[in-house]
XYZ file of C-alpha atoms in Angstrom:
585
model
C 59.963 64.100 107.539
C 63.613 64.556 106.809
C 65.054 66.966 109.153
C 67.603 69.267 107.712
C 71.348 69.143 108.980
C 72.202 72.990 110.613
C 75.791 74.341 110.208
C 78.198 73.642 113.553
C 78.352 77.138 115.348
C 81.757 77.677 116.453
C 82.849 78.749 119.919
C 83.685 82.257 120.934
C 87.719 82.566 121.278
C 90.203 85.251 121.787
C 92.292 84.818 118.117
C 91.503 83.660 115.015
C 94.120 82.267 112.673
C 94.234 82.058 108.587
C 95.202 78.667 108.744
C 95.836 76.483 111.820
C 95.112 77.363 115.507
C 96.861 80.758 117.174
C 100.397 80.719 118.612
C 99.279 82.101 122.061
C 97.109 80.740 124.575
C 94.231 83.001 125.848
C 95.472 83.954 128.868
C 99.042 85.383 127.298
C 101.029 88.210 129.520
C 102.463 90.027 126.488
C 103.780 89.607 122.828
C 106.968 88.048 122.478
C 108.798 90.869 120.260
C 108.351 93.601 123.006
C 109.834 94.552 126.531
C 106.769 94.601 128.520
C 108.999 96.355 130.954
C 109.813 99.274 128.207
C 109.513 102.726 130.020
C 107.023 105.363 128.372
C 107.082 109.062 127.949
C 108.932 111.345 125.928
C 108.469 112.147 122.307
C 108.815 109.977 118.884
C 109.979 112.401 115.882
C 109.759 110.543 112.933
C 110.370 112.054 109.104
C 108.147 111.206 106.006
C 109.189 111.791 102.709
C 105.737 113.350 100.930
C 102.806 115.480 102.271
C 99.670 114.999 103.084
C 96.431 116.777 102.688
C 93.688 115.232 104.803
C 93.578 113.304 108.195
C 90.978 111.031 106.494
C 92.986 107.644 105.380
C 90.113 105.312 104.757
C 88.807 107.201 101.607
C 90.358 107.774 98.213
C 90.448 112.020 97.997
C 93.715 113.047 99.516
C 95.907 111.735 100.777
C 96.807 110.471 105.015
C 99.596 110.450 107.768
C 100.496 107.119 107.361
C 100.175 107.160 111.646
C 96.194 107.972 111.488
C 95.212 103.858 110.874
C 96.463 101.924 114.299
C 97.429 104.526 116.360
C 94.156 106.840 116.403
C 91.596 104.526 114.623
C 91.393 100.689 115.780
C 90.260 97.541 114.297
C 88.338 94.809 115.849
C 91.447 93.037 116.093
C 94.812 93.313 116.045
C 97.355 91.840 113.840
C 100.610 89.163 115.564
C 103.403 90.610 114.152
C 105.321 87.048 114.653
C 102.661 84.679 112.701
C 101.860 84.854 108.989
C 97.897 86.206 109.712
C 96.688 86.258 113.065
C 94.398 88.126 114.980
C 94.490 88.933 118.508
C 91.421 90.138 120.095
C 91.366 94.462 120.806
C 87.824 96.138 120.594
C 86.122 92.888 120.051
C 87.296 90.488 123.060
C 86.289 87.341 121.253
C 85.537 85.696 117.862
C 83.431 82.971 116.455
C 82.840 81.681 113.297
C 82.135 77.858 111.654
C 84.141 75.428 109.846
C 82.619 77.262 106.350
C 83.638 80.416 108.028
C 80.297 81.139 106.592
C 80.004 83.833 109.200
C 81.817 85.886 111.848
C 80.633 86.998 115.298
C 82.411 89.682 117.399
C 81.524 90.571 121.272
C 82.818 93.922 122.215
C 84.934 94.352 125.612
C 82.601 96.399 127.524
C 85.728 98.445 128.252
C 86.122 99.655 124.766
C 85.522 103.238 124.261
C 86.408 106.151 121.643
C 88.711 108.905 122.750
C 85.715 110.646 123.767
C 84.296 108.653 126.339
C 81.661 107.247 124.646
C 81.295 103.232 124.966
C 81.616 101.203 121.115
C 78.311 99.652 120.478
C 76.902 97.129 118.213
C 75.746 100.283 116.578
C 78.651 101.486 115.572
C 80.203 98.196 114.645
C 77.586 98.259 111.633
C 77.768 101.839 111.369
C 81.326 101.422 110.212
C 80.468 98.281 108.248
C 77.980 100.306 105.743
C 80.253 103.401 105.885
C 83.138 101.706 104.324
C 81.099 99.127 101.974
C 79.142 102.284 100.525
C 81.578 105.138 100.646
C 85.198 103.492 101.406
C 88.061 103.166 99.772
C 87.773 100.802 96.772
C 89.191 98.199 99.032
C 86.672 98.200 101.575
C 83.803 98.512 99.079
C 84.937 94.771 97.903
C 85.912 93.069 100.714
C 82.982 94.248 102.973
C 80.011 94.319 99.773
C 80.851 90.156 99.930
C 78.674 90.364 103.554
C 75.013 89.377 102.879
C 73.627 90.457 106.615
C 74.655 92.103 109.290
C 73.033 91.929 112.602
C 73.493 92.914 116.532
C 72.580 90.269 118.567
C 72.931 92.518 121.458
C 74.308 95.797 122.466
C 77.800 94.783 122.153
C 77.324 91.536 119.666
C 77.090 91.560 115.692
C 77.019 88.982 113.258
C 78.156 89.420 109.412
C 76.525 86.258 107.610
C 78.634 86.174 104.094
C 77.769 85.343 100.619
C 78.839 81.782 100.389
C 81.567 82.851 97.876
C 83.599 80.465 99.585
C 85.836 83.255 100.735
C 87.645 81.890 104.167
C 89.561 85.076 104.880
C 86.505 86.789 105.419
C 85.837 86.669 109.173
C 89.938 88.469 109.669
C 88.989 90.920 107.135
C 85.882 92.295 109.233
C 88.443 91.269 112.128
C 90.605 94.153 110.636
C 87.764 96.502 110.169
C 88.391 100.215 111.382
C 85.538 101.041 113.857
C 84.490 104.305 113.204
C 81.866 106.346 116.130
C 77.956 106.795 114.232
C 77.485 109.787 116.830
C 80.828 111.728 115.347
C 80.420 110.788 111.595
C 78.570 112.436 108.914
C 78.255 109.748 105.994
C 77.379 112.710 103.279
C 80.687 114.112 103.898
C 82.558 111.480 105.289
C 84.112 111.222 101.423
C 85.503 115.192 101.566
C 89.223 115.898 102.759
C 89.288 117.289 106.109
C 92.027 118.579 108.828
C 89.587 117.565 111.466
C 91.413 115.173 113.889
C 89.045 112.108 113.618
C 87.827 110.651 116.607
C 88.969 107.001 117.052
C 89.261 104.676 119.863
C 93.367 104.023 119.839
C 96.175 104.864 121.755
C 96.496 108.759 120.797
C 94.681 111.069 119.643
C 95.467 114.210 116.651
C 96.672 116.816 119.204
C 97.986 119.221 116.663
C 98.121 119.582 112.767
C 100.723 121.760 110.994
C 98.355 121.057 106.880
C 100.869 119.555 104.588
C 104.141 119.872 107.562
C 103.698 118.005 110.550
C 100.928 116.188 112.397
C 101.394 115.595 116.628
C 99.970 112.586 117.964
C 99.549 112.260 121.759
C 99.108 109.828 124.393
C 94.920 109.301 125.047
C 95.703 109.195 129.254
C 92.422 107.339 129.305
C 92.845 105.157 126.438
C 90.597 102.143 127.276
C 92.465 99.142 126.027
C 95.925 100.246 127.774
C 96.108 97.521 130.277
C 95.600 94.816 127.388
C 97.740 92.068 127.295
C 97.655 92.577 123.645
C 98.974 95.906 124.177
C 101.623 95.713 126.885
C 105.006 96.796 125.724
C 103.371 99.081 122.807
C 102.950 102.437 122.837
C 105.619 103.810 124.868
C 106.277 107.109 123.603
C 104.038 110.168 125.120
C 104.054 111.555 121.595
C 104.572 111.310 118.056
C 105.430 113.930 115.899
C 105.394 113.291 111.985
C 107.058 115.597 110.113
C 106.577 115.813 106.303
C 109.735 116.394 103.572
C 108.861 117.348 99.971
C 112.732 116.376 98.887
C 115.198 113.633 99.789
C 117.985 115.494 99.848
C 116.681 117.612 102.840
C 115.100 114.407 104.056
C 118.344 112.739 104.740
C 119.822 115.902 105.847
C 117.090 116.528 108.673
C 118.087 112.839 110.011
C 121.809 113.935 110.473
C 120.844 116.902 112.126
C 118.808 115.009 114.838
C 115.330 116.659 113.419
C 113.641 112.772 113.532
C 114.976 109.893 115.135
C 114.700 106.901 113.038
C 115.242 106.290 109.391
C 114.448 103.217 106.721
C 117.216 103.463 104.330
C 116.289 102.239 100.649
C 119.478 103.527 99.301
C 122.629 101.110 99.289
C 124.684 103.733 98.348
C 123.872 106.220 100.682
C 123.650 103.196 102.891
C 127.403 102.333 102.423
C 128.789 105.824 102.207
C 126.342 108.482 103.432
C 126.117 107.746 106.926
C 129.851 109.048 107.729
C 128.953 111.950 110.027
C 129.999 113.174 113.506
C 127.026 111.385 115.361
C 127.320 108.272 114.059
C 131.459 108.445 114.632
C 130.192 109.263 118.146
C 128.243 106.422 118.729
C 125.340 108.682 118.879
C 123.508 107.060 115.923
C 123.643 103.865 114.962
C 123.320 101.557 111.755
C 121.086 98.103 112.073
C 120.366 95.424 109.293
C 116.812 94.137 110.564
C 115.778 90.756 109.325
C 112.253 90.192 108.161
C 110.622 86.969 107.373
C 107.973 88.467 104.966
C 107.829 88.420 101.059
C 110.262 90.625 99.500
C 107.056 91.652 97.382
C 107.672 92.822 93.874
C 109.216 96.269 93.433
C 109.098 96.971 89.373
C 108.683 99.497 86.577
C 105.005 99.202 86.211
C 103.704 99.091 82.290
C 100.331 100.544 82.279
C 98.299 98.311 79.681
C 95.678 100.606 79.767
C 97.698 102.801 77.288
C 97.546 101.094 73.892
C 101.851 101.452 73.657
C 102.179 98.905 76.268
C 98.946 96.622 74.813
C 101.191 94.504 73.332
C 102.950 91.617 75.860
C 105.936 91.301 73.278
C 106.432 94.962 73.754
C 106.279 94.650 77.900
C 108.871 91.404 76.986
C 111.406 93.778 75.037
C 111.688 96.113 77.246
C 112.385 93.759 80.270
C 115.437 92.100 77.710
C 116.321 96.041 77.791
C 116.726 96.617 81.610
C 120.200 96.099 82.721
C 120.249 95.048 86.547
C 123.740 93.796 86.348
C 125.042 97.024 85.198
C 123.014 99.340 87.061
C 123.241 97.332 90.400
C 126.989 97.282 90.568
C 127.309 101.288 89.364
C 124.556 102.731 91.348
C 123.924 100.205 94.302
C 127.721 98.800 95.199
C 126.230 95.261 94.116
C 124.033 95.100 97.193
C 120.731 94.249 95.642
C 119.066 90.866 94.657
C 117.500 90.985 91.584
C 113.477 90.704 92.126
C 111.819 86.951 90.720
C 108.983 86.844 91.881
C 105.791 88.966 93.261
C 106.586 86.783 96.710
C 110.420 86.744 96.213
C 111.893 85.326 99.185
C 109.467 83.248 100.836
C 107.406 79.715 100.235
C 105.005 81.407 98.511
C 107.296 81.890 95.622
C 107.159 80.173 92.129
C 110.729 80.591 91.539
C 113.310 77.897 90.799
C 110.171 75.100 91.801
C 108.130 73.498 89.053
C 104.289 73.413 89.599
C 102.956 70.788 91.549
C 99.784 68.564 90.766
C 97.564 71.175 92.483
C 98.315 74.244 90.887
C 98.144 72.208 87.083
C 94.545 71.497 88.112
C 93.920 74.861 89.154
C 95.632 76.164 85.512
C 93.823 73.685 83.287
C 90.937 75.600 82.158
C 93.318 78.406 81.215
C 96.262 76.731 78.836
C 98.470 78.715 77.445
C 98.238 81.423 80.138
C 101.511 80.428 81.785
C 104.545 79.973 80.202
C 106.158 76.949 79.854
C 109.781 78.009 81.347
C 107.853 79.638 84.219
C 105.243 76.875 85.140
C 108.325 74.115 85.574
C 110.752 76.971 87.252
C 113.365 77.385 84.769
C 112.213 80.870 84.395
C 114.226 84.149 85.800
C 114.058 87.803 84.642
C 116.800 88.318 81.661
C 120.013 89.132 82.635
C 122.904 91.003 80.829
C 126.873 90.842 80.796
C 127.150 94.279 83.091
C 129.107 96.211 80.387
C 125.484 98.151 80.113
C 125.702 97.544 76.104
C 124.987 93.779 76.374
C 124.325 93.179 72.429
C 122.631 89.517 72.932
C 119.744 91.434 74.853
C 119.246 94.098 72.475
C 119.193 91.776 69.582
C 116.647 89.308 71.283
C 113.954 92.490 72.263
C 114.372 93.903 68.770
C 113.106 90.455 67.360
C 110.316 90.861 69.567
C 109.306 94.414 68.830
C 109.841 93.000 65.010
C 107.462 90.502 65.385
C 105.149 93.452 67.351
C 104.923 95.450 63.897
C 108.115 97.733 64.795
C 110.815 98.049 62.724
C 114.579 100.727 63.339
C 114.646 103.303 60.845
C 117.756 104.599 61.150
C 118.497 105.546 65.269
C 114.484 105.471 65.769
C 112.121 102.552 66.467
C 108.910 102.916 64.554
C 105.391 101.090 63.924
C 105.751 99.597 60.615
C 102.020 100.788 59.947
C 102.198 104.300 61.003
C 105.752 104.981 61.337
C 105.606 106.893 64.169
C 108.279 106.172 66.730
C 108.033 104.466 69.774
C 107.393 106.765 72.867
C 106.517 107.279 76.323
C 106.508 108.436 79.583
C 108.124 107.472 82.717
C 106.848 109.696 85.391
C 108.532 109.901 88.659
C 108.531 111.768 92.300
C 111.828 111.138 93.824
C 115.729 112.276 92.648
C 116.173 108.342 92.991
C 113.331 107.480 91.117
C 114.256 109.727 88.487
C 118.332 108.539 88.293
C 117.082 105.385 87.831
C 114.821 106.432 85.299
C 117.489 108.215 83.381
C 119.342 105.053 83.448
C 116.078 102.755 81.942
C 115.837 105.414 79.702
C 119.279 105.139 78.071
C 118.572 101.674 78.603
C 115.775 101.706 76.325
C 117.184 104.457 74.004
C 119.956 101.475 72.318
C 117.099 99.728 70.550
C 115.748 103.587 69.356
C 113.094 103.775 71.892
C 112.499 107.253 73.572
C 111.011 107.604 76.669
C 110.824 110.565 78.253
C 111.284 111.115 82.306
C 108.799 113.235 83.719
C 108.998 114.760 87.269
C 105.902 115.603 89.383
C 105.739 116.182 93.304
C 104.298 113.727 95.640
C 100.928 115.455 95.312
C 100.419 114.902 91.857
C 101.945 111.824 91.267
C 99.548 110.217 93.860
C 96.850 112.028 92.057
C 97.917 111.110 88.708
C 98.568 107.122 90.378
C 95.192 106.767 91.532
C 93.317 107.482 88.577
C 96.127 105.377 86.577
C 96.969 109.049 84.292
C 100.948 107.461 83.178
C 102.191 105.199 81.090
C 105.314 103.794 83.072
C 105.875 104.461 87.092
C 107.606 102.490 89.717
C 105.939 100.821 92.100
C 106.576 98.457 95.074
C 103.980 96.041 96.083
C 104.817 94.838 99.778
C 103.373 91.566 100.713
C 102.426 88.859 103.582
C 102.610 85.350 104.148
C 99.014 85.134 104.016
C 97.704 87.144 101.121
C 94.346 87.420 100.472
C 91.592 89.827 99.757
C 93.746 92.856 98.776
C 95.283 90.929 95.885
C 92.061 91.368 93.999
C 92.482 95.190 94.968
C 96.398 94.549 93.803
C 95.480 92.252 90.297
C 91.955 91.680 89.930
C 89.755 92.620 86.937
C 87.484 94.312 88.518
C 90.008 96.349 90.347
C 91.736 97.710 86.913
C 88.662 99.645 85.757
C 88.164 101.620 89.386
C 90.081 104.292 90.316
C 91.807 104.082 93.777
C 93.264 100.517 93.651
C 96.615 99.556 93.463
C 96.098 97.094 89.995
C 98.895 100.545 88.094
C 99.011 97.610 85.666
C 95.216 97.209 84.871
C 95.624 93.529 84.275
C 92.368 91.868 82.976
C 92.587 88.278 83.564
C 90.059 85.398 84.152
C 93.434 83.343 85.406
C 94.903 85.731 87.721
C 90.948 86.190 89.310
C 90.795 82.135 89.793
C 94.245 81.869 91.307
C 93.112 84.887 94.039
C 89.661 82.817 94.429
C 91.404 79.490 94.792
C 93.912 80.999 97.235
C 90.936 82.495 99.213
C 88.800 79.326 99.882
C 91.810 77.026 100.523
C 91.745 75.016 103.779
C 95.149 73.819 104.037
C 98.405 75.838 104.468
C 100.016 73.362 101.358
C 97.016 74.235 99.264
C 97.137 77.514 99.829
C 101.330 77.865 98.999
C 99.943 76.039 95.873
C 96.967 78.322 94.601
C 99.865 81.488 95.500
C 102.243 79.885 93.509
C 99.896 79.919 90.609
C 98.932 82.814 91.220
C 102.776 84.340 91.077
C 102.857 82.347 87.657
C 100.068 84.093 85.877
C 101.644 87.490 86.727
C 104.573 86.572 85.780
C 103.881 85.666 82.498
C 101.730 88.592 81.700
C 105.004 90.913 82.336
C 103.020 93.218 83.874
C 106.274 94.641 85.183
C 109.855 95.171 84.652
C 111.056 93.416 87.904
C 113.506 95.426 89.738
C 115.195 94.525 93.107
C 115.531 94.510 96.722
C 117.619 94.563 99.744
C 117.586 91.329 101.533
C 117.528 93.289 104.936
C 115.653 95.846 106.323
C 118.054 98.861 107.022
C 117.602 101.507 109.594
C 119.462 103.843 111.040
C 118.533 105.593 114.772
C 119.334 108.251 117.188
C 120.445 105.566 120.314
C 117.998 107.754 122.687
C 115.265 105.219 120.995
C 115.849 101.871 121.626
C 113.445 98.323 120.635
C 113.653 94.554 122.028
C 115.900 92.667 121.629
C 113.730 90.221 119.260
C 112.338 91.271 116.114
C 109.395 89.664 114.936
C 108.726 87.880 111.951
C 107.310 90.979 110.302
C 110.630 92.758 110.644
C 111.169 96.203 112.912
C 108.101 97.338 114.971
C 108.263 101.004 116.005
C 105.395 100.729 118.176
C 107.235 98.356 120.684
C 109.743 100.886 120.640
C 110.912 103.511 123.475
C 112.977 106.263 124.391
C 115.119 105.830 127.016
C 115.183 108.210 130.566
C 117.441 110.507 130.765
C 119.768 109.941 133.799
């Protein structure tokens, strides 16, 4: 009798890499991007932009502190800020999972406890599992509905067997999983807004909540997993105090006043000639250009194709001719962004300036015609203009598109040939730099007799009106990893553009861009996985989805100098949580 061949179990370990073996050895002292000699104590003030209206940030009503996820509620594991994916072992102590990765085992550290005392089970590890599959945000619903069984081998083991959908990110997604108590969680309301400070098993706990102002996080003095190596040189600060601006004017303002001590500046012109106040004359604050290994990711004007204006990809082609980033980057940015040119600009995982390779043709045979020809052998970049801002070459090339779309200029207007209305729309927008540069696209637009109209909402309602995809042009900023992977079916995947919640603004529909995310998913390799990215970036790019902006090639932030970080800054870019403020004398 033939006896049937059983899978190779793997062996428990302490990290699990995407592709290729950890950086760190299991018995590592500390992270190499912190000072595991940092002091702790005193307070972190830090200023948001927005408001928030729930402490709840794993489901889709309301919206979060941005501080809630990692600092209050844990994961499994933790992410190494200085490798492309890695996990690090925090609640769960060790890993193990096959060659297939065709399932994932955690064991708990019997240490691990939420910030009320009581010890993390196996209990709640499936607890949270089903919690987040069945009432989650859309996100969690697809990554966690691909696990077929889950199972506690003990008190403090579980198993997640998966679907064999060939899916090899799987075991760090449930590595990432947010482990939520059973004993302080009602599932029939877990999906309601609420101002109740969760309970978690992190670093700090919600000490006080100010709804829609300020939220104070403070230290948990019996935080279980303080003495982790994983953990050492991280949460220095005492307490964190996030306070919430509805306007960037009195945003920036609060930050020269001292109010909050650290800011990311997005603005090259405030970043050039804003800053010139007495504290920073003083030496009091201080301006640093971070550098940050990651994707740029793509930062555009996002066409909604949902809306039957923008149906059309020779329409979503004219109006990228129409965008002038050589104009509007020298008048409004003092020339100190790099056009955007890919959705992983800045990184190997960019199609850019490199012609396909074998791998990714096979991957794009069964869909010909999909990607264009400039873009699959890299000639391919976003249009560019002579910077007068009334480049005539560009309008005459998108008005033979829109021609050839069934539009036609009657007089000063651009109208559908068959019902000779004009064409419209909206671009709806949150912040006064959001809106200038909508203004600008606008006028932009307005040469070839196109009106669109520039509608501003607060942060509330925009994120309302985002979710359930209610525009027809916003702008959007997609950040990205070097090792993306489940959430780019949440970013670009078909099933994505018809649920409310994700982050697929675009609704793109496209049997293409779902292959490239599967093929990037099951790769084995690191070279076959650049590949199936690559082809990935292509497809997207030629369904001009969006009107690629730009980005700053550094990461720009500006502190008070009571705060200070490590000397090394990991691949990820800054790291507030290895941060400190220093004694005073």
């Amino acid at each position: 009798m033939a006896v049937l061949a059983q899978p190779v179990q793997g062996e428990p370990k302490h990290a699990i890499a995407m592709h290729g073996e950890p950086a760190l050895p299991p018995n590592f002292a500390a992270m190499p991007y912190v000072n595991p000699a940092a002091p702790r104590g005193g307070r972190l003030a830090q200023g948001i932009l927005g408001t928030f209206d729930s402490l709840n940030p794993l489901i889709v009503r309301g919206l979060a502190p941005p501080d809630i996820r990692g600092h209050v509620i844990e994961g499994l594991m933790a992410r190494g800020y200085d490798e492309p994916f890695t996990l690090y072992g925090l609640i769960a102590q060790s890993v193990e999972t096959d060659a297939a990765r065709s399932y994932v085992t955690f064991t708990i550290n019997p240490a691990a406890a939420f910030s009320d005392g009581k010890p993390i089970t196996a209990d709640d590890l499936i607890f949270s599992w089903q919690l987040l599959r069945d009432r989650g945000r859309p996100n969690h619903r697809i990554y966690y509905a691909k696990v077929v069984k889950a199972e506690a081998l003990d008190a403090r083991t579980v198993r997640f067997d998966f679907s064999g959908s060939g899916d090899r990110e799987l075991p760090l997604i449930l590595g990432l999983m947010p482990v939520l108590p059973r004993h302080a969680i009602n599932p029939e309301t877990f999906e309601e807004t609420t101002f109740v400070p969760p309970v978690g098993s992190g670093p700090y706990v919600v000490a006080a909540v100010d709804p829609g102002k300020s939220v104070t996080l403070r230290r948990n003095p019996n935080y279980w997993g303080r003495d982790l190596a994983l953990n050492r040189g991280l949460w220095n600060f005492e307490e964190i105090r996030m306070d919430f601006y509805r306007d960037s004017n009195s945003h920036f303002e609060a930050f020269k006043k001292g109010l909050y001590d650290f800011r990311v500046e997005q603005d090259p012109g405030r970043w050039e000639e804003g800053y010139d106040f007495p504290a920073l004359r003083e030496g009091r604050v201080v301006k640093e250009a971070f550098p940050s290994g990651l994707p740029k990711g793509m930062s555009g004007l996002v066409f909604n194709t949902r809306r039957p204006v923008f149906a059309d990809i020779r329409v979503r082609q004219a109006l990228s001719m129409l965008f002038d980033f050589e104009w509007i980057n020298k008048n409004f940015y003092f020339g100190r962004y790099t056009r955007t040119k890919s959705y992983f600009d800045g990184s190997e995982l960019s199609s850019h300036g490199i012609a396909a390779d074998g791998y990714e043709r096979t991957l794009l045979v069964p869909f010909p015609d999909v990607v264009r020809a400039d873009i699959l052998d890299g000639t391919w970049s976003p249009p560019s203009s002579d910077g007068s801002g009334r480049d005539r070459d560009s309008l005459r090339a998108a008005l033979r598109l829109l021609s050839d779309a069934g539009y036609e200029l009657f007089g000063t207007q651009l109208r559908s040939r068959e019902t000779k209305k004009q064409l419209t729309f909206e671009i709806m927008v949150t912040t006064r730099d959001q809106e200038r540069l909508a203004l600008q696209v606008s006028d932009n637009f307005k040469r070839a007799g196109i009106a669109a109209a520039v509608r501003v909402v607060d942060a509330v309602q925009f994120d309302r009106r985002r979710l359930t995809y209610d525009f027809d042009m916003i702008q959007n900023r997609w950040d990205q990893s070097l090792s993306p992977g489940n959430e780019q079916a949440f970013y670009w995947g078909s099933a994505a553009a018809s649920e409310d919640g994700t982050r697929n603004y675009m609704g793109a529909k496209s049997a293409a861009v779902d292959a490239m995310i599967a093929a990037l998913l099951r790769a084995e390799s690191r070279q076959d996985f650049v590949s199936a990215t690559r082809a990935l970036d292509r497809v997207l790019l030629s369904g001009f989805y969006v009107i690629p902006l730009f980005h700053a090639p550094e990461q720009w932030v500006a502190r008070w100098t009571q705060v200070r970080h490590p000397e090394r800054t990991p691949l990820s870019g800054y790291l507030p949580e290895a941060w400190w403020r220093e004694p005073s004398p």
